[in-house]
Coordinates of N, CA and C and ligand atoms in Angstrom, one line a residue:
M1 N 0.8 -1.2 0.0 CA 0.0 0.0 0.0 C 0.9 1.3 0.0
L2 N 0.4 2.2 -0.8 CA 1.2 3.5 -0.8 C 0.4 4.5 0.2
L3 N 1.2 5.3 0.9 CA 0.7 6.2 1.8 C 0.6 7.6 1.2
K4 N -0.3 8.4 1.7 CA -0.4 9.8 1.2 C 0.8 10.6 1.8
L5 N 1.4 11.4 0.9 CA 2.5 12.2 1.3 C 2.0 13.6 1.8
Y6 N 2.1 13.9 3.0 CA 1.6 15.2 3.6 C 2.5 16.3 3.1
Q7 N 1.9 17.4 2.7 CA 2.7 18.5 2.2 C 2.8 19.7 3.2
A8 N 3.8 20.5 3.0 CA 4.0 21.7 3.9 C 2.7 22.4 4.1
G9 N 2.4 22.8 5.3 CA 1.1 23.4 5.6 C 0.3 22.5 6.5
Q10 N 0.6 21.1 6.4 CA -0.1 20.2 7.3 C 0.5 20.3 8.7
P11 N -0.3 20.5 9.7 CA 0.3 20.7 11.1 C 1.2 19.6 11.6
I12 N 1.0 18.4 11.2 CA 1.8 17.3 11.7 C 3.3 17.4 11.3
L13 N 3.5 18.1 10.2 CA 4.9 18.3 9.8 C 5.7 19.3 10.7
R14 N 4.9 19.9 11.6 CA 5.6 20.9 12.4 C 5.6 20.5 13.9
K15 N 5.2 19.3 14.1 CA 5.2 18.8 15.5 C 6.4 17.8 15.8
P16 N 7.0 17.8 17.0 CA 7.9 16.8 17.3 C 7.2 15.4 17.3
A17 N 7.9 14.4 16.7 CA 7.3 13.1 16.7 C 7.5 12.3 18.0
K18 N 6.7 11.3 18.2 CA 6.7 10.5 19.5 C 7.7 9.4 19.4
T19 N 8.4 9.2 20.5 CA 9.3 8.1 20.7 C 8.5 6.7 20.7
L20 N 9.1 5.7 20.2 CA 8.4 4.4 20.2 C 9.0 3.5 21.3
T21 N 8.1 2.8 22.0 CA 8.6 1.7 22.9 C 8.9 0.5 22.0
R22 N 9.6 -0.5 22.5 CA 9.9 -1.7 21.8 C 8.6 -2.5 21.5
E23 N 7.7 -2.4 22.5 CA 6.4 -3.1 22.4 C 5.6 -2.5 21.2
A24 N 5.6 -1.2 21.1 CA 4.8 -0.6 20.0 C 5.5 -0.9 18.7
L25 N 6.8 -0.9 18.7 CA 7.6 -1.1 17.5 C 7.2 -2.4 16.8
V26 N 7.2 -3.5 17.6 CA 7.0 -4.8 17.1 C 5.5 -5.1 16.8
S27 N 4.6 -4.2 17.1 CA 3.2 -4.4 16.8 C 3.0 -4.5 15.3
D28 N 1.9 -5.2 14.9 CA 1.6 -5.4 13.5 C 1.3 -4.0 12.8
K29 N 0.7 -3.1 13.6 CA 0.4 -1.8 13.1 C 1.7 -1.0 12.7
V30 N 2.6 -1.0 13.6 CA 3.9 -0.2 13.3 C 4.7 -0.9 12.2
Q31 N 4.8 -2.2 12.3 CA 5.5 -3.0 11.2 C 4.9 -2.7 9.9
G32 N 3.6 -2.6 9.9 CA 2.9 -2.3 8.6 C 3.2 -0.9 8.1
I33 N 3.2 0.0 9.0 CA 3.6 1.4 8.6 C 5.0 1.4 8.0
I34 N 5.9 0.7 8.6 CA 7.3 0.6 8.1 C 7.3 0.1 6.7
D35 N 6.6 -1.0 6.4 CA 6.5 -1.6 5.1 C 5.9 -0.6 4.1
F36 N 4.9 0.0 4.5 CA 4.2 1.0 3.6 C 5.1 2.2 3.4
M37 N 5.8 2.6 4.4 CA 6.8 3.7 4.2 C 7.8 3.4 3.1
I38 N 8.4 2.2 3.2 CA 9.4 1.7 2.2 C 8.8 1.8 0.8
A39 N 7.6 1.2 0.7 CA 6.9 1.2 -0.6 C 6.7 2.6 -1.1
T40 N 6.3 3.5 -0.2 CA 6.0 4.9 -0.6 C 7.2 5.6 -1.0
L41 N 8.3 5.4 -0.3 CA 9.6 6.1 -0.6 C 10.1 5.6 -2.0
R42 N 9.9 4.3 -2.3 CA 10.4 3.8 -3.6 C 9.5 4.3 -4.7
D43 N 8.2 4.4 -4.4 CA 7.3 4.8 -5.5 C 7.5 6.3 -5.8
A44 N 7.9 7.1 -4.9 CA 8.0 8.6 -5.1 C 8.8 9.0 -6.3
P45 N 10.0 8.6 -6.6 CA 10.9 8.0 -5.6 C 11.7 9.1 -4.8
G46 N 12.2 8.7 -3.7 CA 13.0 9.6 -2.9 C 14.1 8.8 -2.2
V47 N 14.9 9.6 -1.5 CA 16.0 8.9 -0.7 C 15.8 8.9 0.8
G48 N 14.8 9.5 1.3 CA 14.5 9.5 2.7 C 13.1 9.9 3.0
L49 N 12.5 9.3 4.0 CA 11.2 9.5 4.4 C 11.0 9.4 5.9
A50 N 10.4 10.3 6.6 CA 10.1 10.3 8.0 C 8.6 10.1 8.2
A51 N 8.3 9.4 9.3 CA 6.9 9.0 9.5 C 5.9 10.2 9.5
P52 N 6.3 11.4 10.1 CA 5.3 12.5 10.0 C 4.9 12.9 8.6
Q53 N 5.8 12.6 7.6 CA 5.4 12.9 6.2 C 4.3 12.0 5.7
V54 N 4.0 10.9 6.4 CA 2.9 10.1 6.0 C 1.8 10.1 7.0
G55 N 1.8 11.2 7.8 CA 0.8 11.4 8.8 C 0.9 10.7 10.1
E56 N 2.0 10.1 10.4 CA 2.2 9.3 11.6 C 3.3 10.0 12.5
S57 N 2.8 10.5 13.7 CA 3.8 11.2 14.6 C 4.6 10.2 15.3
L58 N 5.5 9.5 14.6 CA 6.4 8.5 15.2 C 7.8 8.7 14.8
R59 N 8.8 8.4 15.7 CA 10.2 8.6 15.4 C 10.7 7.4 14.5
I60 N 10.3 7.4 13.3 CA 10.7 6.4 12.3 C 11.2 7.1 11.0
I61 N 12.4 6.7 10.6 CA 12.9 7.2 9.3 C 13.3 6.1 8.4
I62 N 13.2 6.2 7.1 CA 13.6 5.2 6.1 C 14.5 6.0 5.2
I63 N 15.7 5.3 4.9 CA 16.6 5.9 4.0 C 17.0 4.8 2.9
E64 N 17.1 5.2 1.7 CA 17.6 4.3 0.6 C 18.0 5.2 -0.5
D65 N 19.2 5.0 -1.0 CA 19.7 5.7 -2.2 C 20.2 4.7 -3.2
K66 N 19.4 4.4 -4.2 CA 19.7 3.3 -5.2 C 20.7 3.8 -6.2
R67 N 21.5 2.9 -6.7 CA 22.4 3.3 -7.8 C 21.7 3.8 -9.0
S68 N 20.5 3.3 -9.3 CA 19.7 3.7 -10.5 C 19.3 5.2 -10.3
Y69 N 19.2 5.7 -9.1 CA 18.8 7.1 -8.9 C 20.0 8.0 -9.4
H70 N 21.2 7.5 -9.4 CA 22.4 8.3 -9.7 C 22.6 8.6 -11.2
E71 N 21.8 7.8 -12.0 CA 22.0 7.9 -13.5 C 21.6 9.3 -14.0
Q72 N 20.8 10.0 -13.3 CA 20.3 11.3 -13.7 C 21.2 12.5 -13.2
V73 N 22.2 12.1 -12.3 CA 23.0 13.1 -11.7 C 24.4 13.2 -12.4
P74 N 24.8 14.4 -12.7 CA 26.1 14.5 -13.4 C 27.2 13.9 -12.5
P75 N 28.1 13.1 -13.1 CA 29.1 12.3 -12.4 C 30.0 13.2 -11.5
E76 N 30.3 14.5 -12.0 CA 31.2 15.3 -11.2 C 30.5 15.8 -9.9
L77 N 29.1 15.9 -10.1 CA 28.3 16.4 -8.9 C 28.3 15.2 -7.9
L78 N 28.0 14.0 -8.4 CA 28.0 12.8 -7.5 C 29.2 12.7 -6.7
K79 N 30.4 13.0 -7.4 CA 31.7 12.9 -6.7 C 31.8 14.0 -5.7
A80 N 31.5 15.2 -6.0 CA 31.6 16.3 -5.1 C 30.7 16.1 -3.9
Q81 N 29.5 15.5 -4.1 CA 28.6 15.3 -3.0 C 29.0 14.1 -2.1
G82 N 29.9 13.3 -2.6 CA 30.3 12.1 -1.9 C 29.1 11.2 -1.9
R83 N 28.3 11.1 -2.9 CA 27.1 10.4 -2.9 C 27.3 8.9 -3.5
R84 N 27.1 8.0 -2.6 CA 27.2 6.6 -2.9 C 25.9 5.9 -2.6
P85 N 25.7 4.7 -3.2 CA 24.4 4.0 -3.0 C 24.3 3.6 -1.5
I86 N 23.1 3.7 -1.0 CA 22.8 3.3 0.4 C 21.7 2.2 0.4
R87 N 22.0 1.1 1.0 CA 20.9 0.1 1.1 C 19.9 0.5 2.1
V88 N 18.7 0.0 1.9 CA 17.6 0.5 2.8 C 17.9 0.4 4.3
Q89 N 17.6 1.5 5.0 CA 17.8 1.6 6.4 C 16.5 2.0 7.1
V90 N 16.1 1.3 8.0 CA 14.9 1.6 8.9 C 15.5 2.0 10.2
L91 N 15.3 3.2 10.6 CA 15.9 3.7 11.9 C 14.8 4.2 12.8
I92 N 14.8 3.7 14.0 CA 13.8 4.0 15.0 C 14.4 4.8 16.1
N93 N 13.7 5.8 16.6 CA 14.2 6.7 17.7 C 15.6 7.1 17.4
P94 N 15.9 7.6 16.3 CA 17.3 7.9 16.0 C 17.8 9.2 16.7
K95 N 19.1 9.1 17.1 CA 19.7 10.3 17.7 C 21.0 10.6 16.9
L96 N 21.2 11.9 16.6 CA 22.2 12.3 15.7 C 23.2 13.2 16.4
Q97 N 24.5 12.9 16.2 CA 25.5 13.8 16.8 C 26.4 14.2 15.7
V98 N 26.7 15.5 15.6 CA 27.6 16.0 14.5 C 29.0 15.7 14.9
I99 N 29.8 15.0 14.1 CA 31.2 14.7 14.4 C 32.1 15.5 13.5
D100 N 31.7 16.0 12.4 CA 32.5 16.9 11.6 C 31.5 18.0 11.1
P101 N 31.6 19.2 11.8 CA 30.6 20.3 11.4 C 31.0 21.0 10.2
S102 N 32.1 20.7 9.5 CA 32.5 21.5 8.3 C 31.3 21.5 7.3
P103 N 31.0 22.6 6.8 CA 29.7 22.7 6.0 C 29.9 22.2 4.6
S104 N 28.8 21.6 4.2 CA 28.6 21.1 2.8 C 27.4 21.7 2.2
L105 N 27.6 22.4 1.1 CA 26.4 23.2 0.5 C 26.0 22.6 -0.8
F106 N 24.8 22.0 -0.8 CA 24.2 21.5 -2.1 C 22.7 21.7 -2.1
F107 N 22.1 21.5 -3.2 CA 20.6 21.6 -3.3 C 20.0 20.3 -2.8
E108 N 18.9 20.5 -2.1 CA 18.1 19.3 -1.7 C 16.6 19.6 -1.8
G109 N 15.8 18.5 -1.9 CA 14.4 18.7 -2.0 C 13.7 17.8 -1.0
C110 N 12.4 17.8 -1.0 CA 11.7 17.1 0.1 C 10.4 16.6 -0.5
L111 N 10.0 15.4 -0.2 CA 8.7 14.9 -0.7 C 7.5 15.6 -0.1
S112 N 7.7 16.4 0.9 CA 6.7 17.2 1.5 C 6.7 18.7 1.1
V113 N 7.6 19.0 0.2 CA 7.7 20.4 -0.4 C 7.8 20.1 -1.9
E114 N 6.8 19.6 -2.4 CA 6.8 19.0 -3.8 C 7.0 20.2 -4.8
G115 N 7.9 19.9 -5.7 CA 8.0 20.8 -6.8 C 9.1 21.9 -6.7
Y116 N 9.8 21.9 -5.5 CA 10.8 22.9 -5.2 C 12.1 22.3 -4.7
V117 N 13.1 23.0 -4.8 CA 14.4 22.6 -4.1 C 15.1 23.9 -3.6
A118 N 16.1 23.7 -2.8 CA 16.9 24.9 -2.4 C 18.2 24.4 -1.9
A119 N 19.2 25.3 -1.8 CA 20.5 24.9 -1.3 C 20.5 25.0 0.2
V120 N 21.1 24.0 0.8 CA 21.1 23.9 2.3 C 22.5 23.5 2.7
S121 N 23.0 24.1 3.7 CA 24.3 23.8 4.3 C 24.1 22.7 5.4
R122 N 24.8 21.6 5.3 CA 24.7 20.5 6.3 C 26.1 20.2 6.7
A123 N 26.2 19.6 7.9 CA 27.4 19.1 8.5 C 27.9 17.9 7.6
H124 N 29.3 17.8 7.6 CA 29.9 16.8 6.7 C 29.8 15.4 7.3
S125 N 29.9 15.2 8.6 CA 29.8 13.8 9.1 C 29.0 13.8 10.4
V126 N 28.3 12.7 10.6 CA 27.4 12.6 11.8 C 27.6 11.2 12.3
R127 N 27.3 11.0 13.6 CA 27.1 9.7 14.2 C 25.6 9.5 14.5
L128 N 25.2 8.3 14.2 CA 23.8 8.0 14.4 C 23.6 6.8 15.3
D129 N 22.7 7.0 16.3 CA 22.4 5.9 17.2 C 20.9 5.7 17.1
A130 N 20.4 4.4 16.9 CA 19.0 4.2 16.7 C 18.7 2.7 17.0
W131 N 17.5 2.3 16.8 CA 17.2 0.9 16.7 C 16.8 0.5 15.3
D132 N 17.0 -0.8 15.0 CA 16.5 -1.3 13.7 C 15.0 -1.6 13.9
R133 N 14.4 -2.1 12.9 CA 12.9 -2.3 13.0 C 12.5 -3.4 14.0
H134 N 13.5 -4.1 14.5 CA 13.2 -5.2 15.5 C 13.5 -4.7 16.9
G135 N 14.0 -3.5 17.0 CA 14.4 -2.9 18.3 C 15.8 -3.2 18.7
K136 N 16.6 -3.7 17.8 CA 18.0 -3.9 18.1 C 18.8 -2.6 17.9
P137 N 19.7 -2.3 18.9 CA 20.5 -1.0 18.7 C 21.4 -1.1 17.5
V138 N 21.5 0.0 16.8 CA 22.4 0.2 15.7 C 23.1 1.5 15.8
A139 N 24.4 1.5 15.5 CA 25.2 2.8 15.5 C 26.1 2.8 14.4
F140 N 26.3 4.0 13.8 CA 27.2 4.1 12.7 C 27.6 5.6 12.4
T141 N 28.6 5.8 11.7 CA 28.9 7.1 11.3 C 28.6 7.3 9.8
A142 N 28.2 8.4 9.4 CA 27.8 8.7 8.0 C 28.5 10.0 7.6
H143 N 28.9 10.0 6.3 CA 29.5 11.2 5.7 C 28.8 11.7 4.5
D144 N 29.2 12.9 4.1 CA 28.7 13.4 2.8 C 27.2 13.3 2.6
W145 N 26.8 12.8 1.5 CA 25.4 12.8 1.1 C 24.5 11.9 2.1
H146 N 25.1 10.8 2.6 CA 24.4 10.0 3.6 C 24.1 10.9 4.8
A147 N 25.1 11.6 5.3 CA 25.0 12.5 6.4 C 23.9 13.6 6.2
R148 N 23.9 14.1 5.0 CA 22.9 15.1 4.6 C 21.5 14.5 4.7
I149 N 21.3 13.3 4.2 CA 19.9 12.7 4.2 C 19.5 12.5 5.7
L150 N 20.4 12.0 6.5 CA 20.1 11.8 7.9 C 19.7 13.1 8.6
Q151 N 20.5 14.2 8.4 CA 20.2 15.4 9.0 C 18.8 15.9 8.6
H152 N 18.5 15.8 7.3 CA 17.2 16.2 6.8 C 16.1 15.4 7.4
E153 N 16.2 14.1 7.5 CA 15.2 13.3 8.1 C 15.0 13.5 9.6
L154 N 16.1 13.6 10.3 CA 16.0 13.9 11.7 C 15.3 15.2 12.0
D155 N 15.5 16.2 11.1 CA 14.8 17.4 11.3 C 13.3 17.2 11.2
H156 N 12.8 16.3 10.3 CA 11.4 16.0 10.3 C 10.9 15.6 11.6
L157 N 11.7 14.8 12.3 CA 11.2 14.3 13.6 C 11.1 15.4 14.7
E158 N 11.7 16.5 14.4 CA 11.6 17.7 15.3 C 10.6 18.7 14.8
G159 N 9.9 18.4 13.7 CA 9.0 19.4 13.1 C 9.6 20.5 12.3
K160 N 10.8 20.2 11.8 CA 11.5 21.1 10.9 C 11.6 20.7 9.5
L161 N 11.6 21.7 8.6 CA 11.7 21.4 7.2 C 13.0 22.1 6.7
Y162 N 13.4 21.6 5.5 CA 14.7 22.2 5.0 C 14.5 23.7 4.7
T163 N 13.3 24.1 4.5 CA 13.1 25.5 4.2 C 13.5 26.4 5.4
D164 N 13.5 25.8 6.6 CA 13.9 26.5 7.8 C 15.4 26.8 7.8
R165 N 16.2 26.0 7.0 CA 17.6 26.1 7.0 C 18.2 26.5 5.7
M166 N 17.4 26.7 4.7 CA 18.0 26.9 3.3 C 18.6 28.3 3.2
L167 N 19.4 28.4 2.1 CA 19.7 29.8 1.7 C 18.5 30.3 1.0
E168 N 17.8 31.3 1.6 CA 16.5 31.7 1.1 C 16.5 32.0 -0.4
R169 N 17.5 32.7 -0.8 CA 17.5 33.2 -2.2 C 17.7 32.0 -3.2
S170 N 18.0 30.8 -2.7 CA 18.2 29.7 -3.7 C 17.0 28.9 -3.9
F171 N 15.9 29.2 -3.2 CA 14.6 28.4 -3.3 C 14.1 28.6 -4.8
M172 N 13.8 27.4 -5.4 CA 13.4 27.5 -6.8 C 12.6 26.2 -7.2
T173 N 12.0 26.3 -8.4 CA 11.2 25.2 -8.8 C 12.1 24.1 -9.3
V174 N 11.7 22.8 -9.2 CA 12.4 21.7 -9.7 C 12.7 21.9 -11.2
K175 N 11.8 22.5 -11.9 CA 11.9 22.7 -13.3 C 13.1 23.6 -13.6
N176 N 13.2 24.7 -12.9 CA 14.3 25.6 -13.1 C 15.6 25.1 -12.6
F177 N 15.5 24.3 -11.5 CA 16.8 23.6 -11.1 C 17.3 22.7 -12.2
A178 N 16.4 21.9 -12.8 CA 16.9 21.0 -13.9 C 17.4 21.8 -15.1
L179 N 16.8 22.9 -15.3 CA 17.2 23.7 -16.5 C 18.5 24.5 -16.3
L180 N 18.7 25.0 -15.1 CA 19.8 26.0 -14.9 C 20.8 25.6 -13.8
W181 N 20.5 24.7 -12.8 CA 21.4 24.6 -11.7 C 21.8 23.2 -11.4
R182 N 21.4 22.2 -12.2 CA 21.6 20.8 -11.8 C 23.0 20.4 -11.7
K183 N 23.9 21.1 -12.4 CA 25.3 20.8 -12.3 C 26.1 21.6 -11.3
A184 N 25.4 22.5 -10.7 CA 26.2 23.5 -9.8 C 26.9 22.8 -8.6
L185 N 28.1 23.2 -8.5 CA 28.9 22.7 -7.3 C 28.8 23.8 -6.2
S186 N 29.4 23.4 -5.1 CA 29.2 24.3 -3.9 C 29.7 25.7 -4.1
A187 N 30.9 25.9 -4.7 CA 31.4 27.2 -4.9 C 30.5 28.1 -5.7
K188 N 29.9 27.6 -6.7 CA 29.0 28.3 -7.6 C 27.7 28.6 -6.8
I189 N 27.2 27.7 -6.1 CA 26.0 27.9 -5.3 C 26.2 29.0 -4.3
A190 N 27.3 28.9 -3.6 CA 27.6 29.9 -2.5 C 27.7 31.3 -3.2
Q191 N 28.4 31.3 -4.3 CA 28.6 32.6 -5.0 C 27.3 33.2 -5.4
A192 N 26.4 32.4 -5.9 CA 25.1 32.9 -6.5 C 24.1 33.3 -5.4
F193 N 24.1 32.6 -4.3 CA 23.0 32.7 -3.3 C 23.3 33.2 -1.9
R194 N 24.6 33.2 -1.6 CA 24.9 33.7 -0.2 C 24.5 35.2 -0.2
N195 N 23.9 35.6 0.9 CA 23.5 37.0 1.1 C 24.7 37.9 1.3
Ligands
LIG1 ZN1 11.8 15.9 3.7

């Protein structure tokens, strides 16, 4: 089943999401939500999805970046972004710690801000502590594009959207991004949009 993607303006996207107990996590209801979130993310398609985006105030995020998604991205941009394929990750009650705050500036979009993108500065490396979908603790460090996706999704669990953090002047339609900015690297983005 595919879930409805809630768009900016829906109040649930602005509320902190609720922590799950292990008991709630293993319930058929929550396991079903996780399966439907994976299907919804793949259908969109997107690289990350947080439960509030499908109308569930729960601390669940799904991440997946398939190699096939990279075919549309210029190779030099993929390299600059440090973007590599990520196998599907289901992360419950995730906690994020920045381990390398040096800024990385690239465009990003959001399935809840359909039709637009903007440049957002994110920390280069993070440590993530969470549970997997069975309640087993997982911990790892993530860099570059993986770290960006995690920071974006963790923001959703606090009721934040990328528009709260973007370089305001870089906000644009996906159409104009594809037409004019899809190859832009950090230096060009900074030069064009920093106030
Ligand atoms: Zn998003």
